[in-house]
Structures are given as C-alpha cells and as structure tokens.
PDB file of C-alpha atoms in Angstrom:
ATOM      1  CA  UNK A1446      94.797 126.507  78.878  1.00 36.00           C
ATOM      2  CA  UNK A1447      92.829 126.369  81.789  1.00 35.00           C
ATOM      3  CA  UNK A1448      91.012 123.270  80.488  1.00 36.00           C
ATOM      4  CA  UNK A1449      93.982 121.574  79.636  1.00 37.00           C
ATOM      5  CA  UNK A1450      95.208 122.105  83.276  1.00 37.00           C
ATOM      6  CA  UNK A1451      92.599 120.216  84.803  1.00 37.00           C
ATOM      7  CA  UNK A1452      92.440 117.709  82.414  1.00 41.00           C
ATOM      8  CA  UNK A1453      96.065 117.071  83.087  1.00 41.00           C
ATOM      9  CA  UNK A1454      95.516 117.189  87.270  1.00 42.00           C
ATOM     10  CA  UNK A1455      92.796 114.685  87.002  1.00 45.00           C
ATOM     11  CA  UNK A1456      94.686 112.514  85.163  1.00 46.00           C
ATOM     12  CA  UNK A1457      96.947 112.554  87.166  1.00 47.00           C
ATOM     13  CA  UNK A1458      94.679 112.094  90.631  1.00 46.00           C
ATOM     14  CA  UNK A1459      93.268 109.208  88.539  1.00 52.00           C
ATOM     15  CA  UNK A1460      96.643 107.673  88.578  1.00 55.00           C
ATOM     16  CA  UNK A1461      97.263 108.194  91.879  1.00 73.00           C
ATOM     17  CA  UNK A1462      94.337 106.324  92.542  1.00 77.00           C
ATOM     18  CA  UNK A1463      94.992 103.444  90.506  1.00 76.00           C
ATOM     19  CA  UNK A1464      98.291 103.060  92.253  1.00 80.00           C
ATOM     20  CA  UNK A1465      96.834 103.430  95.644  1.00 83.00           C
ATOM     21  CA  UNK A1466      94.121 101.121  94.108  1.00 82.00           C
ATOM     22  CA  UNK A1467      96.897  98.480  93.804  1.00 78.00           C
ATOM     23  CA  UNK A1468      98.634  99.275  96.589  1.00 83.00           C
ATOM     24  CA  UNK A1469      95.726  98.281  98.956  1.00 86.00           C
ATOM     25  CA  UNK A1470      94.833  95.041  96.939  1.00 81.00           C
ATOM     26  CA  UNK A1471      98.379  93.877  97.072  1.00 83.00           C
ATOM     27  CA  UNK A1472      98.599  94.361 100.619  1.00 84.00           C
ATOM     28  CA  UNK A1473      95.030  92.844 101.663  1.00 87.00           C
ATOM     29  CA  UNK A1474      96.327  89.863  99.763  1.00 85.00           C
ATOM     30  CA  UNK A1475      99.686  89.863 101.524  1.00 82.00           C
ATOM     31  CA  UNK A1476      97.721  89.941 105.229  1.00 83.00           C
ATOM     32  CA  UNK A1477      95.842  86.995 104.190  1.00 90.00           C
ATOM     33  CA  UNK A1478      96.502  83.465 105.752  1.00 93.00           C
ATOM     34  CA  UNK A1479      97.421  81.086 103.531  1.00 95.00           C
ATOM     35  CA  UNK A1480      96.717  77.375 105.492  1.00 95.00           C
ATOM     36  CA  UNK A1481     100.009  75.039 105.029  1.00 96.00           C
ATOM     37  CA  UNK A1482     101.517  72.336 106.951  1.00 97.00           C
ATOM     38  CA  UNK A1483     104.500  73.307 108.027  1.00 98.00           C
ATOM     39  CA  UNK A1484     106.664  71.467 110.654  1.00 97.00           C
ATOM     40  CA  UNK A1485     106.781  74.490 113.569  1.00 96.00           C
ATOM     41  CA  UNK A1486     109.777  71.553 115.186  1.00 96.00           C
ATOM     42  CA  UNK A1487     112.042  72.868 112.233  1.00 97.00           C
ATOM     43  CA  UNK A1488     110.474  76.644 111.435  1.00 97.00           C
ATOM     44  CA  UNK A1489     109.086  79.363 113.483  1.00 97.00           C
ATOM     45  CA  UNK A1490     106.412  81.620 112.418  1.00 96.00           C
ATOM     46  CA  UNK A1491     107.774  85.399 111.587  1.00 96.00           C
ATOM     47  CA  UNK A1492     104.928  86.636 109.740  1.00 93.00           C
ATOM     48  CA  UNK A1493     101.831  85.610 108.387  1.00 91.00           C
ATOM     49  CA  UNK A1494     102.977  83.261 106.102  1.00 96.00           C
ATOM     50  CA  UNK A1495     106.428  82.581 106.199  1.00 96.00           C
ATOM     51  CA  UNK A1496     108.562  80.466 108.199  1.00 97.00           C
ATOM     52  CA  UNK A1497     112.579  80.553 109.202  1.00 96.00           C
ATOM     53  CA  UNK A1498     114.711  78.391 110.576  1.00 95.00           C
ATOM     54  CA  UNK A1499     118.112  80.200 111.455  1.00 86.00           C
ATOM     55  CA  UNK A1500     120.397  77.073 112.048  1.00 89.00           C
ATOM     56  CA  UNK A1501     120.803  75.758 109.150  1.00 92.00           C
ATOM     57  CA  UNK A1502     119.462  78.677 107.627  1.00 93.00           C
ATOM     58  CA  UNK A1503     115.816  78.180 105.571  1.00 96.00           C
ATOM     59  CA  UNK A1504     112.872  79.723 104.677  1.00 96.00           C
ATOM     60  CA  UNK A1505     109.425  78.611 103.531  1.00 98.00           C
ATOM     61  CA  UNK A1506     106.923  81.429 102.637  1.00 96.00           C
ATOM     62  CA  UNK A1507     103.952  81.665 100.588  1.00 96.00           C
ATOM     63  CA  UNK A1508     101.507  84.937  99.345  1.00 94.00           C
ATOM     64  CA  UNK A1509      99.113  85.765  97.386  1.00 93.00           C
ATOM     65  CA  UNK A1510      99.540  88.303  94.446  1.00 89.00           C
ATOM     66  CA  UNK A1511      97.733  90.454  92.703  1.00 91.00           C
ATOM     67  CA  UNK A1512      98.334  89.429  89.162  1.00 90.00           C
ATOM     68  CA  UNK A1513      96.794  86.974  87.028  1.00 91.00           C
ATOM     69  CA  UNK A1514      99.060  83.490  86.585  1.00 92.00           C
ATOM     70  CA  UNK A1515      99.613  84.832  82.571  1.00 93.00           C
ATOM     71  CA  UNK A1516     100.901  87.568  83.803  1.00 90.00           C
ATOM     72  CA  UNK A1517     102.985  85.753  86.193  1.00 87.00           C
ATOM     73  CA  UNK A1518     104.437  83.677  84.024  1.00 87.00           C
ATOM     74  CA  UNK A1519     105.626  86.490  82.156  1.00 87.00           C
ATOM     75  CA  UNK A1520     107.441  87.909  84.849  1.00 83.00           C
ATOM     76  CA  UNK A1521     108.655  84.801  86.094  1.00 80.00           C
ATOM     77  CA  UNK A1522     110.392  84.231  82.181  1.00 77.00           C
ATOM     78  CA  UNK A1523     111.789  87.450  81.705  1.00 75.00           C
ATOM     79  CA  UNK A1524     112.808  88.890  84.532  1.00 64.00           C
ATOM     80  CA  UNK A1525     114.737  86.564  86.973  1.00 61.00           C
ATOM     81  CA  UNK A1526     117.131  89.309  88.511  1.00 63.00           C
ATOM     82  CA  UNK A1527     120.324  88.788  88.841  1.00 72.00           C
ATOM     83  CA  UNK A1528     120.361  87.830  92.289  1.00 81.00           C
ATOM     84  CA  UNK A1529     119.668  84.203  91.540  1.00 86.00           C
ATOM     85  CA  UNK A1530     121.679  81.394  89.284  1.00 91.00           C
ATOM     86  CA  UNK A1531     118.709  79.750  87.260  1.00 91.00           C
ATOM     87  CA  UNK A1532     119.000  75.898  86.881  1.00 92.00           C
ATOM     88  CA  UNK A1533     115.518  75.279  86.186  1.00 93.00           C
ATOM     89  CA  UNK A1534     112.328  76.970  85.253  1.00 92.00           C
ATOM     90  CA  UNK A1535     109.159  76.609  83.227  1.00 93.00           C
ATOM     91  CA  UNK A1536     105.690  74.643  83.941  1.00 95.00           C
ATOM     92  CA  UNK A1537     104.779  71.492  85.546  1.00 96.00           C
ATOM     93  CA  UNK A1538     102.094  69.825  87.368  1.00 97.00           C
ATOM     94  CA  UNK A1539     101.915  69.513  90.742  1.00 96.00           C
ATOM     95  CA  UNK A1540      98.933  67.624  92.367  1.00 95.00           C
ATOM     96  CA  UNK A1541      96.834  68.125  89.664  1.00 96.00           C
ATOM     97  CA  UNK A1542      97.783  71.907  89.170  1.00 96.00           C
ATOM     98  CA  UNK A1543      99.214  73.418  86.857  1.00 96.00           C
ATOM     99  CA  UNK A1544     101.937  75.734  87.958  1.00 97.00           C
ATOM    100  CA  UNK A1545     105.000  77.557  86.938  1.00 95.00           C
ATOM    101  CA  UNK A1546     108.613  77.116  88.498  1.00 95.00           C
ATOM    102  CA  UNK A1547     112.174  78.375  88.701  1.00 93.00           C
ATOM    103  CA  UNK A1548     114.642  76.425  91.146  1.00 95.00           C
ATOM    104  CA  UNK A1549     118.009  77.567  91.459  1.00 94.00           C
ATOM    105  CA  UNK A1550     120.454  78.860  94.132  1.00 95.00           C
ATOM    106  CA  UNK A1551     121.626  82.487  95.890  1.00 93.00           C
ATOM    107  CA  UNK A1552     123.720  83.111  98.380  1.00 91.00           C
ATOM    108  CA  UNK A1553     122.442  84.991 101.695  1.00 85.00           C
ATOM    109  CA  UNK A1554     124.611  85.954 105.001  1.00 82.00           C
ATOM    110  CA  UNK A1555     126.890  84.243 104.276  1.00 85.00           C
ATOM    111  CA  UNK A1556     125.035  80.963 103.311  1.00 88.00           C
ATOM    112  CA  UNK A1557     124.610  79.029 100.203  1.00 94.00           C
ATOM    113  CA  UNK A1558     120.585  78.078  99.426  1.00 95.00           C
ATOM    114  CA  UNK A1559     118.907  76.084  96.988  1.00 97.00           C
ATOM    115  CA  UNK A1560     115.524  77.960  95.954  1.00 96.00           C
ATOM    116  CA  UNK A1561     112.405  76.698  94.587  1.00 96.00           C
ATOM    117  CA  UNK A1562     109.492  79.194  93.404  1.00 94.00           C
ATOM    118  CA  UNK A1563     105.948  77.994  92.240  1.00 96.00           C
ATOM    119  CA  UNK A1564     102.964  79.635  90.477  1.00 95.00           C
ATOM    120  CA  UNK A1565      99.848  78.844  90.617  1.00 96.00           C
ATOM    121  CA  UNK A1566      96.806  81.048  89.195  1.00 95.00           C
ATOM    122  CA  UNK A1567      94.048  81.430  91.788  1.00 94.00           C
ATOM    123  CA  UNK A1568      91.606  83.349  89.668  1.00 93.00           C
ATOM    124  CA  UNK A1569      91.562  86.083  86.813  1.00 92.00           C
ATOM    125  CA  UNK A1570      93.301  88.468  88.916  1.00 91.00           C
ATOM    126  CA  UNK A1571      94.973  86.715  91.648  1.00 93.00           C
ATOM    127  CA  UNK A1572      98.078  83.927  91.838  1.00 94.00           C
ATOM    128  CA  UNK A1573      99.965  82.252  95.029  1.00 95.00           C
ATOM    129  CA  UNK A1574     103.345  82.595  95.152  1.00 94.00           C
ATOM    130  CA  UNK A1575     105.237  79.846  97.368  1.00 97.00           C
ATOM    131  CA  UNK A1576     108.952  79.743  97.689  1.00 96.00           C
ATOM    132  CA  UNK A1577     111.013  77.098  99.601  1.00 97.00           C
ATOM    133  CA  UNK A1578     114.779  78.169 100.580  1.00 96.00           C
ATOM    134  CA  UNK A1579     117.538  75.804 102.471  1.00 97.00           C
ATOM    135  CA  UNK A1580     121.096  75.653 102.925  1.00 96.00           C
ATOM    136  CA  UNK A1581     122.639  73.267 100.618  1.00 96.00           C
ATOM    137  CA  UNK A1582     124.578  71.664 103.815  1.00 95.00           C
ATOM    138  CA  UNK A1583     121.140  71.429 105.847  1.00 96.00           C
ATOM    139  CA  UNK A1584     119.955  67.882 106.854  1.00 96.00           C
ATOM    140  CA  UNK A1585     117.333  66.418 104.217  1.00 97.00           C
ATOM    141  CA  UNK A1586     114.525  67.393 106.641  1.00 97.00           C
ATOM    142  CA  UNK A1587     114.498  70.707 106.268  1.00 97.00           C
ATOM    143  CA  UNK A1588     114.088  70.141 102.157  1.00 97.00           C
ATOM    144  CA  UNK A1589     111.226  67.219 103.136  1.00 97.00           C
ATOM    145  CA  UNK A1590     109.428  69.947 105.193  1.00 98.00           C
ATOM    146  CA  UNK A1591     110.101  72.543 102.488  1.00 98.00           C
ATOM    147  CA  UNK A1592     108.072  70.144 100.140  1.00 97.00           C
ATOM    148  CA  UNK A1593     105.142  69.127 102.827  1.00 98.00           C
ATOM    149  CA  UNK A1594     104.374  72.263 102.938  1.00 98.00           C
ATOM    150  CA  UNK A1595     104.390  73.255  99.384  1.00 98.00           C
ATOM    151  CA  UNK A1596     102.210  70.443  98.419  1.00 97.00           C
ATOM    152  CA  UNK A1597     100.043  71.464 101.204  1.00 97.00           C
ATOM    153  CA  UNK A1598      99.498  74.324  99.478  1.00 96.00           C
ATOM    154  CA  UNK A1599      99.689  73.503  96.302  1.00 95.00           C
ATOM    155  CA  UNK A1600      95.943  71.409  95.923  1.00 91.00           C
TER     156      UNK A1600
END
C-alpha cells in the first residue's frame, strides 16, 4: 500500500512538472519578438507582438507556439470554436511557405471584423501563429497593412 502511494504521488509530481514544463516553454515563446513591418501610422504597439488600432477597430498580432505545425493543423481543422463564422480554411503557400489558414469573421464590441489566421511550422516543436483582424467598414489601408505585415513575417 505504501508503495503504491508513492508511486501514485510521483506520478503525479511528474505531471505537475510536465505541465509547468509547458507552461514555461509556452510563455518564453510568447515573450519573444517576432520582427514584422507594421505601419506604427495605423497601429500602436500593446504588447510584444501585437498591434491595435481602436478607430476603426483592428488588430495584427503574431506568436510563437509551442506545438509542431502537424499538430497545428489539427487543431486548426477540428476545433474552430464557435466564436468565429468559417469562410475559408485549409493550406496554401505564401512566399514560398507552406502554411495553414482559416479567414472568416466575429463580431467584437460592438464591431464586425474580418479575420485571417496563418500557420507556419518553425521547427519540430515550434509554429508562428499570425492573425490579422479589421473592421469590415475600415478604409482598405488598414487590410494593406494587415497583409505587409503578414508577409513580413511570413518568409
């Protein structure tokens, strides 16, 4: 019984550990900088890597994750939530890369966006994540900086 006991605590310590483990990776790749031309006229910085604009209302952010692009693109065809309306997804090329993406719209305080999300493995246990958000009633150079900077970043 006693055996058993211990067995079960360090399985569950190693757990714990995996979790923190994961934690720590997905947040060292979340502080990293991510270099992308983005038009600072238009956006302002708010974090690290992500941009807003609050008038018209649009975002541009990008991030590294800690999953493989497989694994990724598993995720990104089976789970979409329900918080987006899908009008396109699957895998393209962009500058040479190949990438996965899901464009569609949402709504968000009180505005209407158009969304674009992109894929792209970095290496057997990393991918960047870049998503492009803009009011559908914005002028077209908020979308045109939306996708300078993704192709920045997308290389």
């Amino acid at each position: 019984m006693l055996f058993m006991a211990f067995n079960v605590q360090a399985q569950e310590t190693t757990m714990s550990d995996t979790d923190q483990e994961k934690m720590t990776r997905m947040m060292e790749l979340m502080s990293q900088t991510i270099e992308m031309d983005v038009n600072t006229e238009l956006f302002s910085k708010v974090s690290t890597n992500a941009y807003v604009s609050e008038d018209p209302k649009a975002v541009i952010m990008a991030m590294l994750t800690p999953e493989d692009y497989e694994t990724s693109k598993e995720k990104m065809k089976n789970d979409v939530g329900d918080k987006m309306d899908i009008k396109d997804k699957g895998e393209t090329e962009i500058n040479g890369v190949k990438v996965l993406y899901m464009k569609g719209t949402t709504e968000a305080e009180g505005s209407d966006l158009n969304v674009e999300m992109y894929c792209m493995g970095i290496d057997d246990e990393t991918s960047l994540m870049f998503i492009g958000m803009v009011d559908k009633t914005a002028d077209a150079k908020y979308a045109e900086a939306i996708e300078k900077a993704k192709n920045s970043v997308i290389k």
